[in-house]
Amino acid sequence: MKYLTEFRDGELAKKLFVEIASLVTRTWTLMEVCGGQTHSIIRNGIDQLLPRQIQLIHGPGCPVCVTPVEQIDRALAIAALPKVTFCSFGDMLRVPGSHGDLFQVKSQGGDVRVVYSPLDAVKLARENPNSEIVFFAIGFETTAPANAMAVYQAKRLGLKNFSLLVSHVLVPPAMEAILNAPENSVQGFLAAGHVCSVMGYHQYPQLAKRFRVPIVITGFEPLDLLEGIRRAVLQLEAGQAFVENTYPRVVSLEGNRPAQDRIAEVFELTDRIWRGMGWIPKSGWRLREEYRGFDAEWKFELPDLPVVADTVCRSGEILRGTLKPNRCPAFGNSCTPRTPLGATMVSSEGACAAYFNYGRLIDLNLKSVPEVETASCPA
Amino acid sequence: MCLAVPGQLESIHEVDGTRMGKVNFGGILKEVCLEFVPDLEVGDYTIVHVGFALSKIDEQTARETLEAIASLNNLEEELGPGDNSS
Ligand code: SF4
């Protein structure tokens, strides 16, 4: 067992495709919440092999993509300060703020570094007591345990030169916001498996009941995704709406208790602005009062920076699931992974990048096929 | 960046009182924090995200999922073997 190859088995996938096709009697629209799932779906051509009646809408589950311009602007301002070493996951460096991106700050002399884990940033803080080490703590519930642990460690070690620029967001409030939107067309969710591995899924039954939508917790390999789709379609065809877990090898109802405890110790609920979806109440986490000394926004006392709105990029609509990437006029023309105009093309999990990297270059009404560029994707 | 990937725990050690381990991802070894999955043992498979083990992969449940998919009775197969099975 390696837990990858077995869940990519072509014969079993075929079985699931046949089964799904035999179940469908009308059109259904499903949303896969997580950007990692979007990538797997597009890379494996699952969307194209499914019966035409099943529409997959790509959800807002890419933390790089939903981080709002306001927060990118704060990152740019902090990273440009003298004596600051600004650490981030790699994808964030090219996300445009109102005036440039982190790469530009770096090229102008700012100390901007890419780290693999927030603990790498804690290590930097220990080794460089004369620098202020700031970590850009973006992410969903999956990333929160790591960021909580970084702050906890920094406190335990008595570090005074470590802080987080926190931009944590939560999946269930975003699902609720999508369902509440007047233009909503989502009839069922493939819920993000790794978010649930941390938080469990006891928050979902009330959503499934209130909005009458099936919520199926789904993994990331082709068989996982197809099984998630099959179960969602089974429910929809039977007029049912409940929560199912098709990823039990990783996800339990209660989730990861030690991780939840550490998160609760360090973070508390807060309202957040999402790119594309705007302000959503209680949709994120911020550091608790006791950890204020580790909060970069408090430490560096930034003025409110005026946001310059982007007029070309339509990533907001992409993130709400109301526009397919290859319907954006800039897609594949002025906007490619090499010259990204928006977060959903920058991020390796963004829907625009997925469409570009896996050759979904045309939609029915797009006549010219841009040349395929080979961009690397870590997914 | 939100991707979490499965790997196999190869060894366990401690750094400043924190439980860490070396996890093998298809030949690439990475140091991973094990604090959130305290019962993880060498040889176990785990889901890792930004340097943290988040969940132990349950081998038996994995098998059961695969078996359930394999035993799906597709209409095609139900009708298929009838006449031409030897
Ligand atoms: S293709 Fe580029 S410009 Fe269009 S929505 Fe996607 S990221 Fe924005």
Tab-separated table of C-alpha atoms in Angstrom, chain A residues 72-274:
chain	number	residue	atom	x	y	z
A	72	ILE	CA	-1.244	41.353	0.245
A	73	ASP	CA	-0.724	45.116	0.550
A	74	ARG	CA	0.068	44.711	4.250
A	75	ALA	CA	2.543	41.958	3.389
A	76	LEU	CA	4.221	44.225	0.821
A	77	ALA	CA	4.456	47.077	3.341
A	78	ILE	CA	5.951	44.895	6.084
A	79	ALA	CA	8.349	43.094	3.740
A	80	ALA	CA	9.758	46.439	2.577
A	81	LEU	CA	10.655	47.524	6.129
A	82	PRO	CA	14.338	47.539	7.117
A	83	LYS	CA	15.528	44.690	9.361
A	84	VAL	CA	12.504	42.582	8.439
A	85	THR	CA	12.874	39.123	6.939
A	86	PHE	CA	9.532	38.256	5.387
A	87	CYS	CA	8.847	34.531	5.000
A	88	SER	CA	6.101	33.009	2.915
A	89	PHE	CA	4.982	29.938	1.027
A	90	GLY	CA	6.293	30.276	-2.514
A	91	ASP	CA	3.035	30.884	-4.341
A	92	MET	CA	2.330	34.106	-2.469
A	93	LEU	CA	5.341	35.887	-3.949
A	94	ARG	CA	3.696	36.547	-7.284
A	95	VAL	CA	0.188	37.414	-6.138
A	96	PRO	CA	-0.403	41.016	-7.172
A	97	GLY	CA	-1.259	43.584	-4.525
A	98	SER	CA	-2.305	47.158	-5.245
A	99	HIS	CA	1.289	48.058	-6.124
A	100	GLY	CA	3.370	45.107	-7.224
A	101	ASP	CA	4.075	41.798	-5.547
A	102	LEU	CA	6.516	40.312	-3.037
A	103	PHE	CA	8.959	39.436	-5.815
A	104	GLN	CA	9.243	43.102	-6.656
A	105	VAL	CA	9.875	43.967	-3.002
A	106	LYS	CA	12.628	41.348	-3.062
A	107	SER	CA	14.160	42.707	-6.246
A	108	GLN	CA	14.192	46.162	-4.676
A	109	GLY	CA	16.271	44.876	-1.780
A	110	GLY	CA	13.641	43.544	0.607
A	111	ASP	CA	14.542	40.343	2.459
A	112	VAL	CA	11.774	38.020	1.243
A	113	ARG	CA	12.238	34.285	1.626
A	114	VAL	CA	10.310	31.190	0.665
A	115	VAL	CA	9.923	28.554	3.366
A	116	TYR	CA	8.438	25.073	3.254
A	117	SER	CA	7.073	25.060	6.794
A	118	PRO	CA	6.311	27.806	9.347
A	119	LEU	CA	8.776	26.036	11.668
A	120	ASP	CA	11.515	27.062	9.215
A	121	ALA	CA	10.598	30.669	9.991
A	122	VAL	CA	10.822	30.008	13.743
A	123	LYS	CA	14.283	28.565	13.164
A	124	LEU	CA	15.293	31.698	11.263
A	125	ALA	CA	14.108	33.823	14.190
A	126	ARG	CA	16.289	31.838	16.599
A	127	GLU	CA	19.326	32.107	14.379
A	128	ASN	CA	18.904	35.818	13.622
A	129	PRO	CA	18.066	37.582	16.878
A	130	ASN	CA	18.726	41.010	15.334
A	131	SER	CA	16.179	40.587	12.546
A	132	GLU	CA	12.399	40.671	12.734
A	133	ILE	CA	11.122	37.463	11.193
A	134	VAL	CA	7.552	37.730	9.863
A	135	PHE	CA	5.699	34.723	8.474
A	136	PHE	CA	2.737	35.183	6.124
A	137	ALA	CA	0.283	32.786	7.806
A	138	ILE	CA	-2.267	32.162	5.104
A	139	GLY	CA	-4.335	29.039	4.776
A	140	PHE	CA	-7.416	27.060	5.647
A	141	GLU	CA	-7.966	24.720	8.576
A	142	THR	CA	-5.374	22.338	7.093
A	143	THR	CA	-2.551	24.862	7.571
A	144	ALA	CA	-3.726	26.281	10.897
A	145	PRO	CA	-2.218	23.538	13.110
A	146	ALA	CA	1.229	24.238	11.637
A	147	ASN	CA	0.924	27.992	12.072
A	148	ALA	CA	-0.475	27.602	15.591
A	149	MET	CA	2.459	25.371	16.454
A	150	ALA	CA	4.937	27.909	15.099
A	151	VAL	CA	3.583	30.648	17.390
A	152	TYR	CA	3.371	28.267	20.312
A	153	GLN	CA	7.015	27.257	19.796
A	154	ALA	CA	8.118	30.869	19.445
A	155	LYS	CA	6.444	31.717	22.743
A	156	ARG	CA	7.922	28.690	24.464
A	157	LEU	CA	11.384	29.650	23.227
A	158	GLY	CA	10.855	33.248	24.388
A	159	LEU	CA	11.421	34.665	20.912
A	160	LYS	CA	10.640	38.381	20.640
A	161	ASN	CA	11.550	38.759	16.966
A	162	PHE	CA	8.961	36.421	15.454
A	163	SER	CA	5.479	37.318	14.269
A	164	LEU	CA	2.722	36.161	11.934
A	165	LEU	CA	0.776	38.165	9.400
A	166	VAL	CA	-2.371	36.097	9.830
A	167	SER	CA	-4.815	35.591	6.986
A	168	HIS	CA	-6.548	32.399	8.055
A	169	VAL	CA	-9.869	31.483	6.511
A	170	LEU	CA	-12.408	28.763	7.207
A	171	VAL	CA	-14.213	26.477	4.802
A	172	PRO	CA	-17.733	26.004	6.290
A	173	PRO	CA	-18.591	29.760	6.361
A	174	ALA	CA	-17.481	30.025	2.720
A	175	MET	CA	-19.724	27.097	1.756
A	176	GLU	CA	-22.578	28.826	3.527
A	177	ALA	CA	-21.850	32.108	1.727
A	178	ILE	CA	-21.889	30.273	-1.628
A	179	LEU	CA	-25.227	28.648	-0.831
A	180	ASN	CA	-26.671	31.972	0.299
A	181	ALA	CA	-25.618	33.835	-2.842
A	182	PRO	CA	-28.540	34.685	-5.156
A	183	GLU	CA	-26.659	33.345	-8.190
A	184	ASN	CA	-25.866	30.029	-6.504
A	185	SER	CA	-26.181	26.943	-8.684
A	186	VAL	CA	-24.401	24.421	-6.447
A	187	GLN	CA	-26.579	21.415	-5.663
A	188	GLY	CA	-24.014	19.273	-3.895
A	189	PHE	CA	-20.536	19.586	-2.404
A	190	LEU	CA	-17.436	17.463	-2.520
A	191	ALA	CA	-16.047	18.664	0.818
A	192	ALA	CA	-12.313	19.163	1.267
A	193	GLY	CA	-10.868	15.985	2.749
A	194	HIS	CA	-7.773	17.424	4.346
A	195	VAL	CA	-9.611	20.285	6.010
A	196	CYS	CA	-11.845	17.601	7.536
A	197	SER	CA	-8.838	15.536	8.625
A	198	VAL	CA	-8.105	18.408	11.027
A	199	MET	CA	-11.584	19.661	11.945
A	200	GLY	CA	-13.724	16.542	11.522
A	201	TYR	CA	-17.106	17.061	9.923
A	202	HIS	CA	-19.630	17.688	12.675
A	203	GLN	CA	-20.224	21.190	11.303
A	204	TYR	CA	-21.651	19.886	8.047
A	205	PRO	CA	-24.951	18.118	8.888
A	206	GLN	CA	-26.718	21.377	9.722
A	207	LEU	CA	-25.534	22.907	6.410
A	208	ALA	CA	-26.706	19.841	4.471
A	209	LYS	CA	-30.077	19.989	6.181
A	210	ARG	CA	-30.638	23.744	6.021
A	211	PHE	CA	-29.789	24.088	2.339
A	212	ARG	CA	-30.826	20.575	1.311
A	213	VAL	CA	-27.453	19.818	-0.289
A	214	PRO	CA	-25.540	16.551	-0.136
A	215	ILE	CA	-22.075	17.090	1.374
A	216	VAL	CA	-19.648	14.295	0.589
A	217	ILE	CA	-16.210	14.361	2.206
A	218	THR	CA	-13.829	13.515	-0.591
A	219	GLY	CA	-10.157	12.735	-1.050
A	220	PHE	CA	-7.817	13.814	-3.819
A	221	GLU	CA	-6.969	10.839	-5.998
A	222	PRO	CA	-9.050	9.995	-9.089
A	223	LEU	CA	-10.904	7.127	-7.385
A	224	ASP	CA	-11.592	9.293	-4.338
A	225	LEU	CA	-13.064	12.042	-6.492
A	226	LEU	CA	-15.142	9.652	-8.589
A	227	GLU	CA	-16.480	7.907	-5.510
A	228	GLY	CA	-17.358	11.308	-4.013
A	229	ILE	CA	-19.179	12.265	-7.202
A	230	ARG	CA	-20.988	8.919	-7.319
A	231	ARG	CA	-22.261	9.275	-3.755
A	232	ALA	CA	-23.346	12.871	-4.324
A	233	VAL	CA	-25.242	11.881	-7.480
A	234	LEU	CA	-26.846	8.916	-5.685
A	235	GLN	CA	-28.173	11.304	-3.035
A	236	LEU	CA	-29.331	13.900	-5.538
A	237	GLU	CA	-31.145	11.353	-7.678
A	238	ALA	CA	-32.867	9.985	-4.578
A	239	GLY	CA	-33.802	13.479	-3.369
A	240	GLN	CA	-31.638	13.123	-0.278
A	241	ALA	CA	-29.233	15.551	1.383
A	242	PHE	CA	-26.932	14.308	4.096
A	243	VAL	CA	-23.247	14.128	4.994
A	244	GLU	CA	-21.142	11.180	3.870
A	245	ASN	CA	-17.489	10.433	4.395
A	246	THR	CA	-15.843	8.751	1.406
A	247	TYR	CA	-12.336	9.427	2.703
A	248	PRO	CA	-12.392	7.430	5.962
A	249	ARG	CA	-8.800	6.257	5.626
A	250	VAL	CA	-7.792	9.818	6.558
A	251	VAL	CA	-10.883	11.585	7.963
A	252	SER	CA	-12.812	10.834	11.151
A	253	LEU	CA	-15.941	12.559	12.454
A	254	GLU	CA	-14.090	14.221	15.313
A	255	GLY	CA	-10.957	15.132	13.308
A	256	ASN	CA	-7.546	15.661	14.872
A	257	ARG	CA	-8.066	16.598	18.525
A	258	PRO	CA	-4.460	17.575	19.404
A	259	ALA	CA	-4.405	19.871	16.360
A	260	GLN	CA	-7.783	21.411	17.255
A	261	ASP	CA	-6.593	22.030	20.820
A	262	ARG	CA	-3.460	23.825	19.654
A	263	ILE	CA	-5.489	25.940	17.218
A	264	ALA	CA	-7.990	26.887	19.944
A	265	GLU	CA	-5.173	27.854	22.266
A	266	VAL	CA	-3.585	30.242	19.762
A	267	PHE	CA	-6.392	31.450	17.468
A	268	GLU	CA	-9.907	32.855	17.854
A	269	LEU	CA	-12.710	33.469	15.360
A	270	THR	CA	-12.779	36.694	13.378
A	271	ASP	CA	-14.578	38.195	10.374
A	272	ARG	CA	-12.572	38.156	7.164
A	273	ILE	CA	-12.643	39.653	3.696
A	274	TRP	CA	-12.255	37.060	0.928
